[in-house]
Short mmCIF file of C-alpha atoms in Angstrom, two decimals:
data_model
loop_
_atom_site.label_atom_id
_atom_site.label_comp_id
_atom_site.label_asym_id
_atom_site.label_seq_id
_atom_site.Cartn_x
_atom_site.Cartn_y
_atom_site.Cartn_z
CA MET B 11 -13.00 36.46 -17.20
CA LYS B 12 -14.72 33.16 -17.95
CA SER B 13 -13.29 30.11 -16.21
CA TYR B 14 -13.63 26.66 -17.75
CA ASP B 15 -13.91 23.17 -16.31
CA TRP B 16 -11.40 21.93 -18.86
CA ILE B 17 -8.88 23.50 -21.21
CA VAL B 18 -7.72 21.08 -23.90
CA VAL B 19 -4.35 21.93 -25.48
CA GLY B 20 -4.04 20.59 -29.03
CA GLY B 21 -6.63 20.19 -31.77
CA GLY B 22 -5.57 16.98 -33.51
CA ILE B 23 -7.55 13.75 -33.22
CA THR B 24 -6.77 13.40 -29.48
CA GLY B 25 -7.78 16.94 -28.50
CA ALA B 26 -10.82 17.05 -30.79
CA ALA B 27 -12.22 13.72 -29.57
CA LEU B 28 -11.53 14.46 -25.91
CA SER B 29 -13.07 17.96 -26.10
CA TYR B 30 -16.23 16.48 -27.60
CA GLU B 31 -16.53 13.72 -25.01
CA LEU B 32 -15.92 16.14 -22.12
CA ALA B 33 -18.57 18.52 -23.49
CA LYS B 34 -20.97 15.58 -23.80
CA LYS B 35 -20.63 15.08 -20.04
CA GLY B 36 -21.70 18.69 -19.47
CA PHE B 37 -18.30 20.25 -18.78
CA ALA B 38 -17.46 23.78 -19.97
CA VAL B 39 -14.57 23.11 -22.35
CA LEU B 40 -12.14 25.34 -24.25
CA LEU B 41 -10.05 23.76 -27.02
CA LEU B 42 -6.88 25.67 -27.93
CA GLU B 43 -5.08 24.91 -31.17
CA LYS B 44 -2.14 26.75 -32.71
CA TYR B 45 -3.08 26.30 -36.37
CA SER B 46 -6.29 27.16 -38.21
CA THR B 47 -5.84 24.22 -40.58
CA LEU B 48 -5.03 20.68 -39.50
CA LYS B 49 -1.32 19.93 -39.29
CA GLY B 50 0.95 17.54 -37.46
CA ALA B 51 0.67 13.79 -36.99
CA THR B 52 -3.12 13.75 -37.39
CA ARG B 53 -2.97 15.47 -40.77
CA TYR B 54 -0.18 13.28 -42.18
CA SER B 55 -1.31 9.96 -40.75
CA TYR B 56 -2.27 6.82 -42.63
CA ALA B 57 -5.25 6.83 -40.19
CA SER B 58 -5.33 3.06 -40.07
CA LEU B 59 -7.34 1.02 -37.58
CA PRO B 60 -5.48 -2.21 -36.69
CA TYR B 61 -8.27 -3.94 -34.75
CA TRP B 62 -6.65 -7.28 -35.30
CA SER B 63 -3.34 -6.39 -33.63
CA GLY B 64 -4.18 -6.55 -29.92
CA THR B 65 -1.92 -8.93 -28.01
CA THR B 66 -3.23 -8.57 -24.43
CA ASP B 67 -6.66 -8.57 -22.81
CA LEU B 68 -6.39 -4.79 -22.43
CA THR B 69 -5.42 -3.99 -26.03
CA ASN B 70 -7.90 -6.54 -27.42
CA GLN B 71 -10.72 -4.90 -25.47
CA LEU B 72 -9.74 -1.39 -26.55
CA PHE B 73 -9.36 -2.29 -30.21
CA GLN B 74 -12.76 -4.00 -30.22
CA GLU B 75 -14.34 -0.96 -28.55
CA GLY B 76 -12.66 1.21 -31.18
CA LYS B 77 -14.08 -0.93 -33.96
CA GLN B 78 -17.59 -0.63 -32.52
CA HIS B 79 -17.17 3.16 -32.22
CA HIS B 80 -16.25 3.59 -35.85
CA HIS B 81 -19.33 1.73 -37.03
CA TYR B 82 -21.61 4.42 -35.55
CA LEU B 83 -19.29 7.45 -35.30
CA SER B 84 -20.31 9.02 -38.64
CA GLU B 85 -23.92 9.00 -37.52
CA GLU B 86 -23.11 10.36 -34.05
CA LEU B 87 -20.87 13.16 -35.34
CA GLN B 88 -23.20 13.91 -38.27
CA THR B 89 -20.29 13.70 -40.69
CA ASP B 90 -18.83 11.07 -43.02
CA THR B 91 -15.61 9.91 -41.36
CA GLN B 92 -14.95 7.80 -44.51
CA PHE B 93 -14.75 4.69 -42.35
CA ARG B 94 -14.15 1.54 -44.39
CA GLU B 95 -12.53 -1.84 -44.15
CA LEU B 96 -9.89 -2.95 -46.62
CA ASP B 97 -7.16 -5.55 -46.99
CA LEU B 98 -3.84 -4.88 -45.31
CA LEU B 99 -0.78 -6.50 -46.87
CA LEU B 100 2.25 -6.81 -44.61
CA THR B 101 4.98 -7.37 -47.16
CA ILE B 102 7.91 -9.63 -46.35
CA ALA B 103 11.26 -8.47 -47.74
CA THR B 104 13.27 -11.13 -49.57
CA GLU B 105 15.96 -11.24 -46.87
CA TYR B 106 13.46 -12.55 -44.30
CA ASP B 107 12.13 -16.07 -43.71
CA PRO B 108 8.32 -15.80 -43.81
CA GLU B 109 7.85 -18.60 -41.27
CA LYS B 110 10.11 -16.85 -38.76
CA ILE B 111 8.38 -13.50 -39.27
CA ALA B 112 5.05 -15.24 -38.68
CA THR B 113 5.98 -15.70 -35.03
CA ASN B 114 5.85 -11.89 -34.64
CA PHE B 115 2.11 -12.03 -35.26
CA SER B 116 1.26 -15.27 -33.46
CA LYS B 117 -0.12 -13.50 -30.36
CA CYS B 118 -2.38 -11.10 -32.26
CA ASN B 119 -6.11 -11.24 -31.58
CA ILE B 120 -6.63 -12.03 -35.27
CA VAL B 121 -3.53 -13.67 -36.71
CA PRO B 122 -2.79 -12.41 -40.23
CA ARG B 123 -2.63 -15.24 -42.75
CA LEU B 124 0.62 -15.93 -44.55
CA ILE B 125 0.12 -15.77 -48.32
CA SER B 126 2.37 -16.46 -51.28
CA VAL B 127 3.92 -13.89 -53.59
CA GLU B 128 1.34 -14.83 -56.24
CA GLU B 129 -1.61 -14.38 -53.86
CA ALA B 130 -0.24 -11.04 -52.68
CA CYS B 131 0.09 -9.81 -56.28
CA GLU B 132 -3.47 -10.93 -57.02
CA MET B 133 -4.70 -8.81 -54.12
CA GLU B 134 -2.41 -5.90 -55.04
CA PRO B 135 -1.44 -5.93 -58.74
CA LEU B 136 0.91 -2.95 -58.23
CA LEU B 137 3.29 -5.06 -56.11
CA ASN B 138 6.68 -5.99 -57.51
CA LYS B 139 6.80 -9.76 -57.12
CA GLN B 140 10.61 -9.75 -57.28
CA ALA B 141 10.84 -7.59 -54.13
CA ILE B 142 8.92 -9.78 -51.70
CA ALA B 143 9.09 -13.28 -50.26
CA GLY B 144 5.37 -13.29 -49.50
CA ALA B 145 3.03 -11.28 -47.32
CA PHE B 146 0.60 -11.46 -44.44
CA ALA B 147 -3.01 -10.48 -45.16
CA VAL B 148 -5.66 -9.28 -42.71
CA THR B 149 -8.75 -7.07 -42.77
CA HIS B 150 -7.99 -3.57 -41.53
CA GLY B 151 -9.99 -0.42 -40.82
CA HIS B 152 -9.40 3.06 -42.23
CA VAL B 153 -10.80 6.59 -41.90
CA SER B 154 -10.02 10.06 -43.22
CA PRO B 155 -8.01 11.83 -40.48
CA GLU B 156 -9.20 15.24 -41.66
CA ALA B 157 -12.86 14.22 -41.85
CA ILE B 158 -13.05 12.54 -38.44
CA THR B 159 -11.18 15.37 -36.67
CA LEU B 160 -13.36 18.02 -38.28
CA GLY B 161 -16.42 15.96 -37.37
CA TYR B 162 -15.41 15.86 -33.71
CA CYS B 163 -14.74 19.63 -33.71
CA GLN B 164 -18.09 20.48 -35.30
CA ALA B 165 -19.96 18.19 -32.91
CA PHE B 166 -18.06 19.78 -29.99
CA ILE B 167 -19.16 23.26 -31.08
CA ARG B 168 -22.78 22.10 -31.41
CA LEU B 169 -22.58 21.05 -27.75
CA GLY B 170 -21.52 24.57 -26.78
CA GLY B 171 -17.77 23.98 -26.79
CA GLN B 172 -15.40 26.81 -27.65
CA ILE B 173 -12.39 26.62 -30.01
CA GLU B 174 -9.73 29.33 -30.14
CA ILE B 175 -6.84 29.37 -32.64
CA LEU B 176 -4.00 30.43 -30.36
CA GLU B 177 -0.58 29.12 -29.43
CA VAL B 178 -0.32 28.02 -25.81
CA THR B 179 2.97 29.39 -24.44
CA GLY B 180 2.89 28.23 -20.82
CA LEU B 181 0.96 27.01 -17.80
CA VAL B 182 -0.44 29.17 -15.00
CA LYS B 183 0.83 27.86 -11.64
CA THR B 184 -0.28 28.67 -8.11
CA GLY B 185 1.17 27.68 -4.73
CA ASN B 186 4.20 25.47 -4.38
CA ASN B 187 5.15 21.98 -3.26
CA ASP B 188 6.27 23.03 0.24
CA LEU B 189 4.25 21.01 2.77
CA HIS B 190 3.47 24.19 4.74
CA HIS B 191 1.80 25.92 1.81
CA TYR B 192 -0.89 25.11 -0.71
CA PRO B 193 0.15 22.36 -3.13
CA LYS B 194 1.35 23.49 -6.53
CA ARG B 195 -1.52 23.56 -8.96
CA ILE B 196 -2.07 24.39 -12.63
CA THR B 197 -4.96 26.82 -12.93
CA GLY B 198 -4.85 27.76 -16.60
CA VAL B 199 -2.70 28.51 -19.61
CA TYR B 200 -0.89 31.46 -21.14
CA THR B 201 -1.31 32.04 -24.87
CA THR B 202 0.15 34.53 -27.32
CA ASP B 203 -3.02 36.57 -26.86
CA LYS B 204 -4.38 36.18 -23.34
CA THR B 205 -4.53 34.02 -20.22
CA TYR B 206 -7.27 31.44 -19.76
CA HIS B 207 -8.27 29.84 -16.45
CA ALA B 208 -9.68 26.38 -15.79
CA ALA B 209 -10.13 23.80 -13.06
CA ASN B 210 -8.25 21.33 -15.26
CA VAL B 211 -5.84 21.47 -18.18
CA VAL B 212 -5.20 18.43 -20.38
CA ILE B 213 -2.27 18.25 -22.80
CA CYS B 214 -3.22 16.61 -26.11
CA ALA B 215 -0.26 18.00 -28.03
CA GLY B 216 1.08 14.75 -29.49
CA GLY B 217 4.78 14.80 -30.24
CA ILE B 218 5.35 18.22 -28.68
CA SER B 219 3.75 17.17 -25.35
CA ARG B 220 7.03 16.19 -23.71
CA HIS B 221 8.83 19.38 -24.71
CA PHE B 222 5.90 21.58 -23.69
CA LEU B 223 5.53 19.97 -20.25
CA LYS B 224 9.28 19.97 -19.64
CA SER B 225 9.41 23.70 -20.39
CA ALA B 226 6.97 24.09 -17.49
CA GLY B 227 9.19 21.95 -15.23
CA ILE B 228 6.97 18.86 -15.53
CA PRO B 229 8.73 15.60 -16.47
CA THR B 230 6.75 12.88 -18.23
CA ARG B 231 7.75 9.74 -20.07
CA VAL B 232 6.27 10.50 -23.45
CA TYR B 233 8.63 10.65 -26.43
CA PHE B 234 8.55 11.59 -30.10
CA THR B 235 9.96 10.72 -33.49
CA HIS B 236 10.35 13.04 -36.45
CA ALA B 237 8.21 11.36 -39.11
CA GLU B 238 8.37 12.11 -42.83
CA MET B 239 6.05 11.09 -45.64
CA LEU B 240 5.06 11.96 -49.20
CA GLU B 241 1.54 12.86 -50.27
CA THR B 242 0.33 12.78 -53.86
CA PRO B 243 -2.61 14.72 -55.24
CA PRO B 244 -5.52 12.55 -56.47
CA VAL B 245 -4.05 10.22 -59.09
CA GLU B 246 -5.36 7.65 -61.59
CA VAL B 247 -3.15 4.89 -60.21
CA GLN B 248 -5.33 2.51 -58.19
CA LEU B 249 -3.94 0.96 -55.01
CA ASN B 250 -6.31 -1.78 -53.83
CA THR B 251 -4.80 -2.42 -50.39
CA LEU B 252 -2.90 -0.80 -47.55
CA VAL B 253 0.73 -1.89 -47.92
CA ILE B 254 3.24 -1.73 -45.05
CA PRO B 255 6.30 -3.86 -44.21
CA ALA B 256 5.81 -6.92 -42.02
CA VAL B 257 8.94 -5.89 -40.12
CA GLU B 258 8.59 -2.24 -39.11
CA LYS B 259 11.99 -0.87 -38.15
CA ARG B 260 10.33 2.13 -36.46
CA LEU B 261 8.94 -0.09 -33.69
CA ASN B 262 12.38 -1.30 -32.67
CA SER B 263 13.66 2.30 -32.64
CA GLU B 264 10.86 3.30 -30.28
CA ALA B 265 11.54 0.38 -27.95
CA VAL B 266 15.27 1.07 -27.57
CA THR B 267 14.94 4.85 -27.21
CA SER B 268 12.28 4.99 -24.49
CA THR B 269 14.34 3.46 -21.68
CA ILE B 270 14.84 5.15 -18.33
CA GLU B 271 18.61 5.22 -18.96
CA LEU B 272 18.12 7.75 -21.78
CA GLU B 273 15.67 9.93 -19.91
CA GLN B 274 18.05 12.75 -19.09
CA MET B 275 19.44 12.85 -22.64
CA TRP B 276 15.92 13.29 -24.00
CA ASP B 277 15.87 16.75 -22.45
CA GLU B 278 19.10 17.79 -24.18
CA PRO B 279 18.87 18.88 -27.82
CA GLY B 280 21.24 17.40 -30.36
CA HIS B 281 20.98 13.67 -29.66
CA GLU B 282 20.08 11.07 -32.29
CA PHE B 283 19.97 7.76 -30.46
CA VAL B 284 19.67 5.42 -33.46
CA PRO B 285 19.99 5.74 -37.24
CA PHE B 286 16.76 6.75 -38.97
CA SER B 287 14.39 3.99 -40.08
CA LEU B 288 12.56 3.81 -43.40
CA ASP B 289 9.45 1.64 -43.61
CA ALA B 290 8.17 1.75 -47.19
CA GLY B 291 4.38 1.65 -47.28
CA ALA B 292 1.40 3.35 -48.92
CA ILE B 293 -2.33 3.96 -48.55
CA GLN B 294 -4.75 5.50 -51.06
CA PHE B 295 -7.57 7.66 -49.69
CA LYS B 296 -11.09 7.85 -51.04
CA ASN B 297 -10.29 11.05 -52.94
CA GLY B 298 -7.56 9.24 -54.90
CA SER B 299 -4.56 10.79 -53.12
CA ILE B 300 -1.83 8.47 -51.83
CA ARG B 301 0.30 8.81 -48.71
CA ILE B 302 3.70 7.17 -48.98
CA GLY B 303 6.02 6.69 -46.05
CA GLN B 304 7.66 6.63 -43.77
CA ILE B 305 10.97 7.83 -42.40
CA SER B 306 11.27 8.01 -38.60
CA ARG B 307 14.11 9.83 -36.84
CA VAL B 308 14.66 9.82 -33.08
CA LEU B 309 16.02 13.35 -32.62
CA THR B 310 15.73 14.92 -29.17
CA ASP B 311 15.25 18.44 -30.51
CA PRO B 312 11.62 18.92 -31.62
CA GLN B 313 12.79 21.78 -33.85
CA ALA B 314 15.55 19.73 -35.52
CA LYS B 315 15.91 20.30 -39.26
CA VAL B 316 16.10 17.44 -41.75
CA ASP B 317 16.93 17.47 -45.45
CA PRO B 318 13.64 17.09 -47.34
CA ILE B 319 15.31 16.44 -50.71
CA GLN B 320 17.44 13.61 -49.34
CA SER B 321 14.45 12.15 -47.49
CA GLU B 322 12.15 12.32 -50.50
CA THR B 323 14.73 10.59 -52.67
CA ALA B 324 15.18 7.81 -50.11
CA MET B 325 11.42 7.23 -49.76
CA ARG B 326 10.90 7.20 -53.52
CA VAL B 327 13.69 4.64 -54.03
CA GLU B 328 12.31 2.32 -51.34
CA ILE B 329 8.65 2.53 -52.38
CA GLY B 330 9.80 2.01 -55.99
CA LYS B 331 11.17 -1.39 -55.04
CA ILE B 332 7.82 -2.56 -53.60
CA LEU B 333 5.30 -0.54 -55.64
CA PRO B 334 7.14 0.70 -58.77
CA ALA B 335 4.08 2.60 -60.10
CA LEU B 336 4.29 4.99 -57.14
CA GLU B 337 7.98 5.90 -57.33
CA ASN B 338 7.70 8.86 -59.69
CA LEU B 339 4.23 10.17 -58.91
CA PRO B 340 4.07 13.91 -58.15
CA ALA B 341 4.11 14.29 -54.38
CA THR B 342 4.80 16.75 -51.58
CA TRP B 343 7.15 15.98 -48.68
CA HIS B 344 5.74 16.50 -45.17
CA HIS B 345 7.26 16.30 -41.69
CA CYS B 346 5.69 16.07 -38.24
CA LEU B 347 6.31 14.80 -34.70
CA VAL B 348 4.75 11.51 -33.60
CA ALA B 349 4.32 10.69 -29.90
CA TYR B 350 5.02 7.30 -28.34
CA SER B 351 5.47 5.83 -24.87
CA ALA B 352 7.81 3.38 -23.18
CA ASP B 353 5.30 0.51 -23.19
CA ASP B 354 3.22 1.10 -26.35
CA LEU B 355 0.26 2.28 -24.27
CA PRO B 356 -0.89 5.91 -24.11
CA LEU B 357 -0.40 8.17 -21.11
CA ILE B 358 -3.84 9.17 -19.87
CA GLY B 359 -4.75 10.95 -16.68
CA ALA B 360 -3.50 13.26 -13.96
CA ILE B 361 0.21 14.03 -13.89
CA PRO B 362 1.58 12.93 -10.49
CA ASN B 363 2.45 15.42 -7.74
CA LEU B 364 0.72 18.34 -9.40
CA GLU B 365 -2.96 19.21 -9.34
CA GLY B 366 -5.05 20.36 -12.26
CA ILE B 367 -2.83 19.05 -15.06
CA HIS B 368 -3.49 15.93 -17.15
CA ILE B 369 -2.10 14.26 -20.26
CA PHE B 370 -3.79 12.41 -23.13
CA SER B 371 -0.97 11.47 -25.48
CA GLY B 372 1.44 8.74 -26.65
CA PHE B 373 -1.02 6.66 -28.69
CA SER B 374 0.49 3.96 -30.90
CA SER B 375 -2.75 3.61 -32.94
CA PRO B 376 -4.60 6.86 -32.25
CA PHE B 377 -7.44 6.53 -34.75
CA ALA B 378 -8.39 3.14 -33.33
CA LEU B 379 -7.82 3.89 -29.63
CA VAL B 380 -8.65 7.57 -29.15
CA PRO B 381 -12.45 7.30 -29.67
CA PRO B 382 -13.03 4.69 -26.94
CA LEU B 383 -10.44 6.14 -24.55
CA ALA B 384 -11.67 9.72 -24.92
CA LYS B 385 -15.13 8.50 -23.94
CA ARG B 386 -13.77 6.49 -21.02
CA PHE B 387 -11.64 9.41 -19.78
CA ALA B 388 -14.59 11.82 -19.87
CA ASN B 389 -16.78 9.34 -18.01
CA TYR B 390 -14.01 8.77 -15.46
CA VAL B 391 -13.41 12.45 -14.66
CA ALA B 392 -17.19 12.88 -14.41
CA GLY B 393 -17.12 10.43 -11.49
CA GLU B 394 -17.90 7.09 -13.13
CA ASN B 395 -15.90 3.98 -12.30
CA ASP B 396 -13.51 2.77 -15.00
CA GLU B 397 -11.14 -0.16 -14.73
CA ILE B 398 -8.95 0.88 -17.68
CA ILE B 399 -8.14 4.60 -17.29
CA PRO B 400 -6.19 4.10 -14.01
CA GLN B 401 -4.03 1.48 -15.76
CA LEU B 402 -2.94 4.11 -18.30
CA SER B 403 -1.99 6.76 -15.76
CA PRO B 404 1.43 8.38 -16.24
CA SER B 405 2.13 7.40 -12.61
CA ARG B 406 2.79 3.84 -13.83
CA PHE B 407 6.29 4.98 -14.81
CA LEU B 408 7.21 6.38 -11.41
#
């Protein structure tokens, strides 16, 4: 049976980009994905590129590298990723003081400019001027999540990479952690069809990464929310900008639910640590379809059921306040898991105390950060020096 240098588990933007970059370095790579059509957080993303939002030397550098990548990625992948730049409006709800909210953005690499209600409505005529106290405006990047992921997969196959549509059900382990025996090592994966062997396995499974690794007895501090959004078919309504709230409640939920004190509870189904958050925003894609969101629920069971009718009603009511023209558009409700970490930075690299197993997950802005970090990770495991990848190791939480 063929043995690979790398098995990549998960075919969303993280797995697709990483498979391609590993194959570019000459590794024999197998990408395993459960679904034949794109699903999950990649499929239902806004796919925004917030280059402006870095607040540290590290995040500024990575966002700028991401921006450079997207300017040439369509050419490199031989596909149109639908990369573009557009205006982002961060709307300020009437209960907030715009000047106080401005301090939230004061450390950003590019500080969004505070604009009046009138200026915001000039930039986005669909806005309800009664619902906002102003907005922040900044130039923002955007791609098609489907197009860029497919582009990475096709480029990966051209390099000789192999993709199999199979569900990974477990990890192949050898040895044990007793000092008198060989160290425990992951040497492959089990799937619903067969067993595959590799020198290295990397988990790029987004929101299911924690649950999957825990089922194999491997703890890691990556978490997930249940995210819900609405997607319209192509419509005649024209949205000129990307609209999201200046105060995103989801971010606070992530911060308070990724503490070490809650770690044990994360591995018990049935917990909901905080009430769900609803951040009313919308983006129109090049094909005319609009994605409207988003509800985020911190539920510890990845299989937890939510009420789609109740959720859809809530999202329609909230988006109707900000962008009334969108409230009653035909749309389909979607649900997925979204990964996040305890410090807003992804977990990248070897999982401590166990050989042969790596993680590439927990991205807060995957479409901006995955392209440069996939390239850096591939270079790093090929033996090149890199000052950033070690900083993102999951061992930083030990």
